[in-house]
C-alpha cells in the first residue's frame, strides 16, 4: 500500500480552498511541518491486529495507543477492515495508510502522524481476504468498533437475533455479512491450521462488551458447529473494555485547517480532544501490544469504569443531543453553555446517575463529572448533536433506561432521566431525524396510529420496541411526554430544575 522516497516541501502550491496540492503519503511525509510529531518506524513487526469497523474513533483511539505502545525495535501493525463501505479504504490507500490526528482545546492544537495501519480491506468486496487476515497466524488480536447495531442483539435481552436477515444468511453458510460470520469462518480456519486462538477486544459502548461479544459469538457458532464452539471456549477470550475519547466527524473545514497547518493534504485528517482513556480487562488469549505503556489501564474489573462512562458521559451526551436539538442548539459546546440545560444535565448526573454507580479505586465521580463538563465545553471540536442522536434505540437502554429501571426497583424516582426520555420520544416523531435508527419504521407506525395521543405512543413504545423492561412505569413516562409537548422544551426544562416557569 505504500511508497518510498521523499519530496521537498511544496506547501506553497495549493489545491481547492487553499488546501496544499501535495497529498500525504510515505513519499511526502518529509514535507510535513516541523511541529508535526512523527513516529520512529519499528524495525520488526512482532504481531498484527485486525480491526473490524475502521472508522474515525478507532483511528483516533486504539490506533494511537497501538502506535504509542510500539518501540523503534518492535511494533504491532493493524489491518483495517470496513465491513461495507469502501470510503475509508479509498481515502487512506492513496496515503499509504498514513493520516494525522490533531488534538484541539481552548485555541491550542497539536498534530501527530499515525502510521500503524498498513493494510486496508473492504469485507463486502473481498470477504475471503478478510477471513484470511483474521486466520493469519501473525494476527493475535482483533479489535472491533462496529457500533451497537453491529452486534445484532435484542436491545432488552441481549440475545442474538437469529431471525435477523444478515444473521440468518450467515448461519446458512453464505458468504459472511456480519462480524459473527467472519469470526466463525476465521476461527474454524485457525483451528484447522493450528494457528492458535485470538483475543477479541470490543471497543463499542455496550455494557459488558467483551462478555456480550463472546456470548453472541458462541450463540452463533453453536448453531453451526458444536465442536468449534468448544474450541472457541478454550482458545478465545473477549475482555471487557471501556473506551473514551470524543471524536467528531471531520468536516471540510477541519481538513482545510489541518492541511494549512501541516503543509500537505491529509484527506483522512481527524480532529479530537486531548483526553483519551482505555480501560481493559486483564484477560488475553496470547501476545498483545503493551498498551499500558501508552497509558491504557489493565485492570481486573472494568465494570465500575464502564458504568460510570455510560451513565455519566454517554448519558449526558444523549441528554444534550435530544434536549439541545429541540432548544435550537447544533453542537455540544453550545448545549452545555445553555444555563438551564447545563443545570439539568448536572442534576441528572449527580442526583440520579451517581447513586447507581459501583465504587472502585481510581474512580472519583465528582472529579469525573467536572472533567466531562470541561470536555463538553471544548468549542474547538464542533461535535454535532445530531451525530450523537443517531441510533437512539440502540444506545438508550444502557445509557438511561437501565438507570431508571434500577431506581424504580428501589422505589426511587428519576424525573430528569424520564424527561430526557420524553425528549427522545418527541424527537422520534421527526422521520428525517430517524433515518439511521433500526426501529425508525416502528416509530412511524406508532406515531401515525396514535394520532397525537402521547400516552398511547409511550405505552406502545414500552410494550412493543423491546428496549424497555416489562415492568417499566410507562404511565409516569407518558406524563413526562405530555408535559414536554404541552409546555415546550423551555418550560419543561426549567420546571425540571426548579426554576419558575412563566
Short mmCIF file of C-alpha atoms in Angstrom, two decimals:
data_model
loop_
_atom_site.label_atom_id
_atom_site.label_comp_id
_atom_site.label_asym_id
_atom_site.label_seq_id
_atom_site.Cartn_x
_atom_site.Cartn_y
_atom_site.Cartn_z
CA UNK A 1 0.00 0.00 0.00
CA UNK A 2 2.92 2.27 0.49
CA UNK A 3 5.63 4.02 -1.49
CA UNK A 4 9.06 5.24 -0.52
CA UNK A 5 11.38 8.14 -1.07
CA UNK A 6 10.80 11.80 -0.30
CA UNK A 7 9.91 15.11 -1.88
CA UNK A 8 10.81 18.61 -0.91
CA UNK A 9 8.09 20.53 0.88
CA UNK A 10 5.74 22.21 -1.57
CA UNK A 11 3.10 23.77 0.66
CA UNK A 12 3.17 26.95 -1.40
CA UNK A 13 1.17 25.09 -4.03
CA UNK A 14 -2.50 24.92 -3.20
CA UNK A 15 -5.50 22.97 -4.35
CA UNK A 16 -9.16 23.87 -3.89
CA UNK A 17 -9.95 26.22 -1.00
CA UNK A 18 -6.26 26.72 -0.25
CA UNK A 19 -5.55 23.04 0.51
CA UNK A 20 -1.95 22.13 -0.41
CA UNK A 21 -1.76 20.16 -3.66
CA UNK A 22 0.64 17.56 -2.28
CA UNK A 23 -1.22 14.55 -0.82
CA UNK A 24 0.09 12.92 2.35
CA UNK A 25 1.87 9.60 1.72
CA UNK A 26 5.07 7.82 2.70
CA UNK A 27 6.77 9.57 -0.19
CA UNK A 28 5.70 13.02 1.03
CA UNK A 29 5.83 12.69 4.81
CA UNK A 30 9.11 14.61 4.83
CA UNK A 31 7.11 17.63 3.64
CA UNK A 32 5.13 17.74 6.87
CA UNK A 33 5.57 20.84 9.00
CA UNK A 34 8.33 20.59 11.58
CA UNK A 35 5.91 20.73 14.51
CA UNK A 36 4.04 17.59 13.41
CA UNK A 37 5.09 14.72 15.68
CA UNK A 38 6.26 11.76 13.61
CA UNK A 39 6.82 8.25 14.99
CA UNK A 40 10.02 6.30 14.64
CA UNK A 41 9.29 3.28 12.46
CA UNK A 42 9.59 -0.08 14.22
CA UNK A 43 12.28 -2.33 12.78
CA UNK A 44 10.35 -5.56 13.41
CA UNK A 45 6.63 -6.34 13.39
CA UNK A 46 6.00 -8.62 16.36
CA UNK A 47 2.27 -9.08 15.91
CA UNK A 48 -0.78 -7.99 13.98
CA UNK A 49 -4.16 -6.61 14.95
CA UNK A 50 -7.16 -6.89 12.65
CA UNK A 51 -9.65 -4.13 13.33
CA UNK A 52 -13.27 -4.57 12.26
CA UNK A 53 -15.06 -1.28 11.62
CA UNK A 54 -12.23 1.10 10.81
CA UNK A 55 -13.93 4.42 11.40
CA UNK A 56 -12.74 7.68 12.89
CA UNK A 57 -12.94 6.55 16.52
CA UNK A 58 -10.61 3.59 16.07
CA UNK A 59 -8.10 5.70 14.16
CA UNK A 60 -8.08 8.38 16.88
CA UNK A 61 -8.11 5.95 19.81
CA UNK A 62 -6.93 2.32 19.59
CA UNK A 63 -4.58 3.02 16.67
CA UNK A 64 -2.96 5.84 18.65
CA UNK A 65 -2.50 3.62 21.69
CA UNK A 66 -1.02 0.89 19.49
CA UNK A 67 1.44 3.29 17.90
CA UNK A 68 2.47 4.66 21.28
CA UNK A 69 2.96 1.12 22.60
CA UNK A 70 5.46 0.35 19.84
CA UNK A 71 9.20 0.91 20.11
CA UNK A 72 11.88 1.50 17.45
CA UNK A 73 12.83 -2.16 17.89
CA UNK A 74 9.43 -3.82 17.77
CA UNK A 75 5.87 -2.84 16.97
CA UNK A 76 2.42 -4.08 16.08
CA UNK A 77 0.70 -3.34 12.78
CA UNK A 78 -3.00 -3.02 12.01
CA UNK A 79 -5.10 -4.43 9.18
CA UNK A 80 -8.16 -2.21 8.96
CA UNK A 81 -11.43 -3.71 7.74
CA UNK A 82 -14.53 -1.84 6.63
CA UNK A 83 -17.50 -4.19 6.64
CA UNK A 84 -19.44 -2.41 3.88
CA UNK A 85 -18.32 0.99 2.62
CA UNK A 86 -15.01 1.42 0.75
CA UNK A 87 -14.79 5.08 1.79
CA UNK A 88 -12.07 4.72 4.44
CA UNK A 89 -10.01 2.39 2.22
CA UNK A 90 -10.35 4.72 -0.75
CA UNK A 91 -9.28 7.68 1.37
CA UNK A 92 -6.37 6.05 3.17
CA UNK A 93 -4.94 3.86 0.39
CA UNK A 94 -3.53 6.77 -1.67
CA UNK A 95 -1.87 7.94 1.57
CA UNK A 96 -0.26 4.52 2.25
CA UNK A 97 -2.40 4.28 5.38
CA UNK A 98 -0.97 7.48 6.87
CA UNK A 99 -3.14 10.14 8.48
CA UNK A 100 -2.89 12.81 11.14
CA UNK A 101 -4.64 13.27 14.45
CA UNK A 102 -4.95 16.85 15.70
CA UNK A 103 -5.83 17.49 19.33
CA UNK A 104 -7.60 20.81 19.90
CA UNK A 105 -8.65 22.55 23.09
CA UNK A 106 -9.04 26.19 24.12
CA UNK A 107 -7.40 27.51 20.97
CA UNK A 108 -4.32 25.29 21.21
CA UNK A 109 -3.61 22.37 18.90
CA UNK A 110 -1.03 19.63 18.39
CA UNK A 111 -0.81 17.31 15.39
CA UNK A 112 0.78 13.88 15.10
CA UNK A 113 1.25 11.41 12.26
CA UNK A 114 -0.16 7.88 12.67
CA UNK A 115 1.44 5.11 10.62
CA UNK A 116 0.41 1.78 12.20
CA UNK A 117 -2.25 0.85 9.62
CA UNK A 118 -0.56 -0.87 6.70
CA UNK A 119 -3.38 -2.93 5.15
CA UNK A 120 -6.94 -1.91 4.30
CA UNK A 121 -9.73 -4.29 3.30
CA UNK A 122 -13.42 -3.98 2.46
CA UNK A 123 -15.37 -7.05 3.52
CA UNK A 124 -18.19 -6.50 1.04
CA UNK A 125 -15.70 -6.52 -1.84
CA UNK A 126 -13.28 -9.25 -0.75
CA UNK A 127 -14.65 -11.34 2.12
CA UNK A 128 -12.05 -14.07 1.58
CA UNK A 129 -9.24 -11.58 2.20
CA UNK A 130 -10.86 -10.58 5.50
CA UNK A 131 -11.19 -14.21 6.61
CA UNK A 132 -7.57 -14.84 5.60
CA UNK A 133 -6.38 -11.83 7.61
CA UNK A 134 -8.30 -12.98 10.69
CA UNK A 135 -6.96 -16.52 10.27
CA UNK A 136 -3.33 -15.47 9.69
CA UNK A 137 -1.11 -16.87 12.50
CA UNK A 138 0.52 -13.42 12.79
CA UNK A 139 -2.86 -12.00 13.88
CA UNK A 140 -3.20 -12.32 17.64
CA UNK A 141 -5.73 -9.60 18.46
CA UNK A 142 -8.99 -8.49 16.83
CA UNK A 143 -10.40 -5.13 17.88
CA UNK A 144 -13.89 -4.00 16.98
CA UNK A 145 -15.82 -0.74 16.66
CA UNK A 146 -18.94 -1.80 14.78
CA UNK A 147 -21.47 0.29 16.79
CA UNK A 148 -24.33 -1.13 18.76
CA UNK A 149 -26.12 -2.23 15.58
CA UNK A 150 -23.24 -4.45 14.54
CA UNK A 151 -23.89 -6.95 17.33
CA UNK A 152 -27.35 -7.96 16.07
CA UNK A 153 -28.64 -8.44 19.60
CA UNK A 154 -32.01 -7.83 21.19
CA UNK A 155 -31.72 -4.44 22.95
CA UNK A 156 -33.54 -5.61 26.09
CA UNK A 157 -32.46 -9.25 26.47
CA UNK A 158 -29.07 -9.14 24.76
CA UNK A 159 -29.88 -12.36 22.87
CA UNK A 160 -28.61 -12.96 19.34
CA UNK A 161 -31.25 -12.02 16.77
CA UNK A 162 -31.16 -15.34 14.92
CA UNK A 163 -34.02 -14.23 12.66
CA UNK A 164 -32.20 -11.08 11.58
CA UNK A 165 -31.74 -11.43 7.79
CA UNK A 166 -27.97 -10.95 7.91
CA UNK A 167 -27.52 -13.38 10.82
CA UNK A 168 -29.83 -15.94 9.18
CA UNK A 169 -27.80 -15.62 5.98
CA UNK A 170 -24.53 -16.25 7.79
CA UNK A 171 -25.96 -19.14 9.80
CA UNK A 172 -26.95 -20.68 6.48
CA UNK A 173 -23.32 -20.77 5.42
CA UNK A 174 -23.39 -17.94 2.89
CA UNK A 175 -20.53 -15.52 2.27
CA UNK A 176 -20.29 -13.68 5.60
CA UNK A 177 -22.05 -10.38 6.10
CA UNK A 178 -21.75 -9.98 9.89
CA UNK A 179 -18.90 -9.95 12.37
CA UNK A 180 -20.05 -13.35 13.62
CA UNK A 181 -19.94 -14.89 10.17
CA UNK A 182 -16.42 -13.60 9.58
CA UNK A 183 -15.15 -14.57 13.03
CA UNK A 184 -16.65 -18.06 12.85
CA UNK A 185 -15.11 -18.73 9.43
CA UNK A 186 -11.70 -17.44 10.53
CA UNK A 187 -11.70 -19.29 13.85
CA UNK A 188 -12.57 -22.51 12.04
CA UNK A 189 -9.54 -21.99 9.80
CA UNK A 190 -7.32 -21.20 12.78
CA UNK A 191 -8.46 -24.37 14.50
CA UNK A 192 -7.71 -26.47 11.41
CA UNK A 193 -4.30 -24.88 10.84
CA UNK A 194 -3.23 -24.94 14.48
CA UNK A 195 -2.81 -21.17 14.36
CA UNK A 196 -3.94 -20.63 17.95
CA UNK A 197 -6.67 -18.55 19.45
CA UNK A 198 -7.44 -14.84 19.44
CA UNK A 199 -8.18 -12.04 21.84
CA UNK A 200 -11.34 -10.21 20.71
CA UNK A 201 -11.39 -6.65 22.03
CA UNK A 202 -14.74 -4.92 21.66
CA UNK A 203 -14.39 -1.14 21.85
CA UNK A 204 -18.08 -0.30 21.49
CA UNK A 205 -20.19 1.49 24.10
CA UNK A 206 -22.02 -1.55 25.38
CA UNK A 207 -22.27 -2.74 28.95
CA UNK A 208 -20.03 -5.77 29.45
CA UNK A 209 -18.99 -5.50 25.81
CA UNK A 210 -16.49 -8.37 25.89
CA UNK A 211 -18.79 -10.78 27.68
CA UNK A 212 -21.61 -9.76 25.33
CA UNK A 213 -19.45 -10.33 22.26
CA UNK A 214 -18.39 -13.78 23.47
CA UNK A 215 -21.94 -14.77 24.38
CA UNK A 216 -23.26 -13.74 20.97
CA UNK A 217 -20.36 -15.37 19.13
CA UNK A 218 -20.91 -18.65 20.94
CA UNK A 219 -24.65 -18.48 20.30
CA UNK A 220 -23.84 -18.11 16.61
CA UNK A 221 -21.13 -20.78 16.44
CA UNK A 222 -23.11 -23.35 18.44
CA UNK A 223 -25.81 -23.25 15.78
CA UNK A 224 -23.25 -24.19 13.13
CA UNK A 225 -20.58 -26.35 14.77
CA UNK A 226 -20.68 -27.52 18.40
CA UNK A 227 -17.06 -28.72 18.24
CA UNK A 228 -15.89 -25.30 17.05
CA UNK A 229 -17.81 -23.71 19.91
CA UNK A 230 -15.85 -25.84 22.39
CA UNK A 231 -12.60 -24.82 20.70
CA UNK A 232 -13.60 -21.15 20.93
CA UNK A 233 -14.29 -21.50 24.65
CA UNK A 234 -10.81 -22.94 25.15
CA UNK A 235 -8.78 -20.65 22.87
CA UNK A 236 -10.55 -17.29 22.52
CA UNK A 237 -11.02 -14.53 25.08
CA UNK A 238 -13.01 -11.30 24.94
CA UNK A 239 -12.03 -8.88 27.70
CA UNK A 240 -14.44 -6.16 28.72
CA UNK A 241 -13.26 -2.65 27.91
CA UNK A 242 -14.13 0.98 28.42
CA UNK A 243 -13.04 3.44 25.75
CA UNK A 244 -13.32 7.20 25.94
CA UNK A 245 -12.41 9.96 23.54
CA UNK A 246 -14.63 12.47 21.77
CA UNK A 247 -14.01 12.18 18.03
CA UNK A 248 -16.45 14.26 15.96
CA UNK A 249 -16.97 13.55 12.28
CA UNK A 250 -14.35 15.53 10.36
CA UNK A 251 -15.55 18.36 8.14
CA UNK A 252 -14.08 20.01 5.06
CA UNK A 253 -13.21 22.96 7.30
CA UNK A 254 -11.28 20.61 9.59
CA UNK A 255 -9.40 19.15 6.65
CA UNK A 256 -8.57 22.57 5.23
CA UNK A 257 -7.39 23.86 8.60
CA UNK A 258 -5.19 20.83 9.21
CA UNK A 259 -3.74 20.99 5.69
CA UNK A 260 -2.81 24.63 6.12
CA UNK A 261 -1.11 23.84 9.42
CA UNK A 262 0.81 20.73 8.33
CA UNK A 263 1.70 21.70 4.75
CA UNK A 264 0.20 18.70 2.93
CA UNK A 265 -3.30 17.50 2.10
CA UNK A 266 -4.50 14.81 4.50
CA UNK A 267 -7.89 13.64 3.25
CA UNK A 268 -8.21 11.40 6.33
CA UNK A 269 -7.34 14.04 8.93
CA UNK A 270 -9.01 13.66 12.32
CA UNK A 271 -9.64 16.34 14.93
CA UNK A 272 -10.20 15.29 18.52
CA UNK A 273 -9.70 16.34 22.13
CA UNK A 274 -6.51 15.83 24.17
CA UNK A 275 -8.29 13.49 26.61
CA UNK A 276 -8.26 9.75 25.99
CA UNK A 277 -8.87 6.71 28.17
CA UNK A 278 -8.83 2.96 27.64
CA UNK A 279 -9.56 0.50 30.44
CA UNK A 280 -9.11 -3.18 29.51
CA UNK A 281 -9.84 -6.31 31.50
CA UNK A 282 -6.69 -8.38 32.03
CA UNK A 283 -7.88 -11.40 30.06
CA UNK A 284 -5.90 -12.09 26.92
CA UNK A 285 -5.52 -15.28 24.90
CA UNK A 286 -1.95 -14.59 23.81
CA UNK A 287 0.52 -11.84 22.93
CA UNK A 288 -0.71 -8.25 22.74
CA UNK A 289 0.72 -4.74 22.48
CA UNK A 290 1.93 -3.20 25.74
CA UNK A 291 -0.94 -0.74 25.67
CA UNK A 292 -0.32 0.13 29.32
CA UNK A 293 2.96 1.73 28.22
CA UNK A 294 0.80 4.14 26.21
CA UNK A 295 -1.47 4.96 29.15
CA UNK A 296 -4.12 2.24 28.97
CA UNK A 297 -5.29 0.77 32.27
CA UNK A 298 -5.17 -3.03 32.51
CA UNK A 299 -7.48 -3.99 35.38
CA UNK A 300 -9.24 -6.99 36.91
CA UNK A 301 -12.71 -5.42 36.70
CA UNK A 302 -13.75 -2.90 34.07
CA UNK A 303 -17.40 -2.70 35.18
CA UNK A 304 -17.17 0.33 37.52
CA UNK A 305 -15.35 2.41 34.89
CA UNK A 306 -17.68 1.29 32.12
CA UNK A 307 -20.80 2.02 34.17
CA UNK A 308 -19.55 5.50 35.07
CA UNK A 309 -18.81 6.30 31.45
CA UNK A 310 -22.14 5.00 30.14
CA UNK A 311 -24.28 6.65 32.83
CA UNK A 312 -22.38 9.93 33.15
CA UNK A 313 -20.61 10.85 29.91
CA UNK A 314 -22.65 8.89 27.34
CA UNK A 315 -25.97 9.50 29.10
CA UNK A 316 -25.26 13.24 29.32
CA UNK A 317 -24.23 13.32 25.68
CA UNK A 318 -27.62 11.88 24.75
CA UNK A 319 -29.42 14.34 27.01
CA UNK A 320 -27.60 17.27 25.42
CA UNK A 321 -28.44 15.86 21.98
CA UNK A 322 -32.18 15.25 22.29
CA UNK A 323 -32.94 18.21 24.55
CA UNK A 324 -30.40 20.52 22.94
CA UNK A 325 -31.57 19.94 19.38
CA UNK A 326 -35.12 20.84 20.41
CA UNK A 327 -33.81 24.01 22.07
CA UNK A 328 -32.15 25.12 18.84
CA UNK A 329 -28.56 24.05 19.52
CA UNK A 330 -26.38 22.29 16.94
CA UNK A 331 -23.18 21.47 18.86
CA UNK A 332 -22.25 20.01 22.24
CA UNK A 333 -20.39 23.14 23.36
CA UNK A 334 -23.50 25.23 22.62
CA UNK A 335 -25.77 22.89 24.56
CA UNK A 336 -23.57 22.77 27.66
CA UNK A 337 -23.35 26.59 27.61
CA UNK A 338 -27.16 26.77 27.89
CA UNK A 339 -27.59 27.52 31.64
CA UNK A 340 -30.84 25.60 32.07
CA UNK A 341 -29.64 22.58 30.11
CA UNK A 342 -26.30 22.55 31.92
CA UNK A 343 -28.03 22.62 35.31
CA UNK A 344 -30.38 19.85 34.17
CA UNK A 345 -27.53 17.62 32.96
CA UNK A 346 -25.57 18.15 36.20
CA UNK A 347 -28.61 17.30 38.33
CA UNK A 348 -29.28 14.20 36.24
CA UNK A 349 -25.70 13.01 36.79
CA UNK A 350 -25.33 13.96 40.46
CA UNK A 351 -28.75 13.06 41.82
CA UNK A 352 -29.80 10.09 39.69
CA UNK A 353 -26.80 8.51 37.95
CA UNK A 354 -24.05 8.72 40.60
CA UNK A 355 -26.04 6.78 43.25
CA UNK A 356 -26.33 3.91 40.75
CA UNK A 357 -22.56 3.56 40.25
CA UNK A 358 -20.20 1.00 41.77
CA UNK A 359 -17.28 2.28 43.84
CA UNK A 360 -13.80 1.48 42.54
CA UNK A 361 -10.23 2.53 43.24
CA UNK A 362 -9.24 5.38 40.97
CA UNK A 363 -12.83 6.37 40.20
CA UNK A 364 -13.94 9.73 41.63
CA UNK A 365 -17.44 10.55 40.29
CA UNK A 366 -17.30 14.23 41.29
CA UNK A 367 -13.97 14.75 39.55
CA UNK A 368 -15.20 12.75 36.56
CA UNK A 369 -18.28 14.98 36.22
CA UNK A 370 -16.10 18.10 36.36
CA UNK A 371 -13.87 16.65 33.62
CA UNK A 372 -16.91 15.78 31.49
CA UNK A 373 -18.24 19.34 31.73
CA UNK A 374 -14.86 20.76 30.74
CA UNK A 375 -14.64 18.39 27.77
CA UNK A 376 -18.17 19.21 26.61
CA UNK A 377 -17.29 22.92 26.70
CA UNK A 378 -14.44 22.45 24.18
CA UNK A 379 -15.64 24.72 21.37
CA UNK A 380 -12.76 23.65 19.13
CA UNK A 381 -14.32 20.24 18.46
CA UNK A 382 -17.66 21.22 16.88
CA UNK A 383 -19.22 17.91 17.92
CA UNK A 384 -22.63 17.79 16.28
CA UNK A 385 -25.64 16.90 18.41
CA UNK A 386 -27.37 15.16 15.51
CA UNK A 387 -24.40 12.79 15.24
CA UNK A 388 -24.85 11.83 18.90
CA UNK A 389 -28.63 11.50 18.45
CA UNK A 390 -28.29 8.72 15.85
CA UNK A 391 -29.47 5.19 16.71
CA UNK A 392 -31.16 6.12 19.98
CA UNK A 393 -32.92 2.77 20.26
CA UNK A 394 -29.54 1.03 20.36
CA UNK A 395 -27.90 3.42 22.84
CA UNK A 396 -30.51 4.43 25.38
CA UNK A 397 -31.13 1.06 27.09
CA UNK A 398 -27.64 1.19 28.63
CA UNK A 399 -27.40 4.99 28.92
CA UNK A 400 -30.77 5.86 30.51
CA UNK A 401 -33.29 3.04 30.71
CA UNK A 402 -31.21 0.72 32.91
CA UNK A 403 -30.68 3.53 35.44
CA UNK A 404 -34.40 4.35 35.58
CA UNK A 405 -35.34 0.67 35.90
CA UNK A 406 -32.86 0.05 38.72
CA UNK A 407 -34.02 3.10 40.63
CA UNK A 408 -37.67 2.16 40.07
CA UNK A 409 -36.98 -1.28 41.60
CA UNK A 410 -35.53 0.52 44.64
CA UNK A 411 -38.58 2.78 44.96
CA UNK A 412 -36.64 5.80 43.68
CA UNK A 413 -37.85 8.34 41.15
CA UNK A 414 -35.80 9.54 38.15
CA UNK A 415 -37.51 12.71 36.90
CA UNK A 416 -34.54 14.03 34.87
CA UNK A 417 -33.92 10.75 33.09
CA UNK A 418 -37.65 10.48 32.46
CA UNK A 419 -37.77 13.97 30.92
CA UNK A 420 -34.74 13.09 28.77
CA UNK A 421 -36.63 10.01 27.58
CA UNK A 422 -39.62 12.25 26.85
CA UNK A 423 -37.40 14.49 24.72
CA UNK A 424 -36.16 11.44 22.80
CA UNK A 425 -39.69 10.14 22.24
CA UNK A 426 -40.74 13.56 20.93
CA UNK A 427 -37.67 13.53 18.68
CA UNK A 428 -38.69 10.19 17.14
CA UNK A 429 -41.75 11.84 15.62
CA UNK A 430 -39.49 13.56 13.07
CA UNK A 431 -38.93 10.95 10.35
CA UNK A 432 -35.83 12.57 8.77
CA UNK A 433 -34.07 12.61 12.14
CA UNK A 434 -34.58 8.86 12.49
CA UNK A 435 -33.06 7.86 9.15
CA UNK A 436 -30.38 5.59 10.65
CA UNK A 437 -32.31 4.10 13.57
CA UNK A 438 -33.17 0.40 13.12
CA UNK A 439 -36.60 0.98 14.71
CA UNK A 440 -37.50 4.00 12.58
CA UNK A 441 -40.35 2.19 10.81
CA UNK A 442 -41.89 1.17 14.13
CA UNK A 443 -41.72 4.77 15.37
CA UNK A 444 -43.56 5.99 12.27
CA UNK A 445 -46.33 3.40 12.60
CA UNK A 446 -46.85 4.08 16.31
CA UNK A 447 -46.98 7.85 15.88
CA UNK A 448 -49.39 7.55 12.94
CA UNK A 449 -51.70 5.17 14.79
CA UNK A 450 -51.71 7.30 17.94
CA UNK A 451 -52.81 10.44 16.09
CA UNK A 452 -51.03 12.68 18.58
CA UNK A 453 -52.00 10.81 21.77
CA UNK A 454 -48.70 10.94 23.68
CA UNK A 455 -49.73 8.40 26.32
CA UNK A 456 -50.68 5.88 23.66
CA UNK A 457 -47.32 6.43 21.95
CA UNK A 458 -45.45 5.84 25.22
CA UNK A 459 -47.46 2.73 26.10
CA UNK A 460 -46.70 1.20 22.72
CA UNK A 461 -43.02 2.22 22.85
CA UNK A 462 -42.68 0.44 26.20
CA UNK A 463 -44.70 -2.61 25.14
CA UNK A 464 -43.52 -3.08 21.56
CA UNK A 465 -40.00 -1.76 20.93
CA UNK A 466 -38.21 -4.35 23.06
CA UNK A 467 -35.89 -1.84 24.71
CA UNK A 468 -37.81 -1.31 27.97
CA UNK A 469 -38.20 -3.83 30.81
CA UNK A 470 -41.68 -5.33 31.09
CA UNK A 471 -42.45 -3.54 34.38
CA UNK A 472 -41.26 -0.11 33.24
CA UNK A 473 -43.51 2.70 34.53
CA UNK A 474 -44.96 3.91 31.24
CA UNK A 475 -47.65 6.00 32.97
CA UNK A 476 -45.07 8.34 34.52
CA UNK A 477 -43.19 8.47 31.22
CA UNK A 478 -46.44 9.30 29.43
CA UNK A 479 -46.96 12.21 31.83
CA UNK A 480 -43.45 13.46 31.02
CA UNK A 481 -44.11 13.38 27.28
CA UNK A 482 -47.39 15.24 27.77
CA UNK A 483 -45.53 17.85 29.83
CA UNK A 484 -42.82 18.15 27.18
CA UNK A 485 -45.36 18.64 24.41
CA UNK A 486 -47.69 20.95 26.36
CA UNK A 487 -45.08 23.20 27.95
CA UNK A 488 -42.37 23.02 25.29
CA UNK A 489 -38.65 22.38 25.88
CA UNK A 490 -38.00 25.71 27.60
CA UNK A 491 -40.68 25.50 30.29
CA UNK A 492 -40.34 21.73 30.78
CA UNK A 493 -36.60 22.05 31.35
CA UNK A 494 -36.92 24.96 33.76
CA UNK A 495 -39.59 23.14 35.70
CA UNK A 496 -37.32 20.11 35.98
CA UNK A 497 -34.54 22.15 37.61
CA UNK A 498 -36.86 24.02 39.96
CA UNK A 499 -36.85 27.36 38.17
CA UNK A 500 -40.07 29.36 37.88
CA UNK A 501 -42.00 28.78 34.67
CA UNK A 502 -43.66 31.83 33.17
#
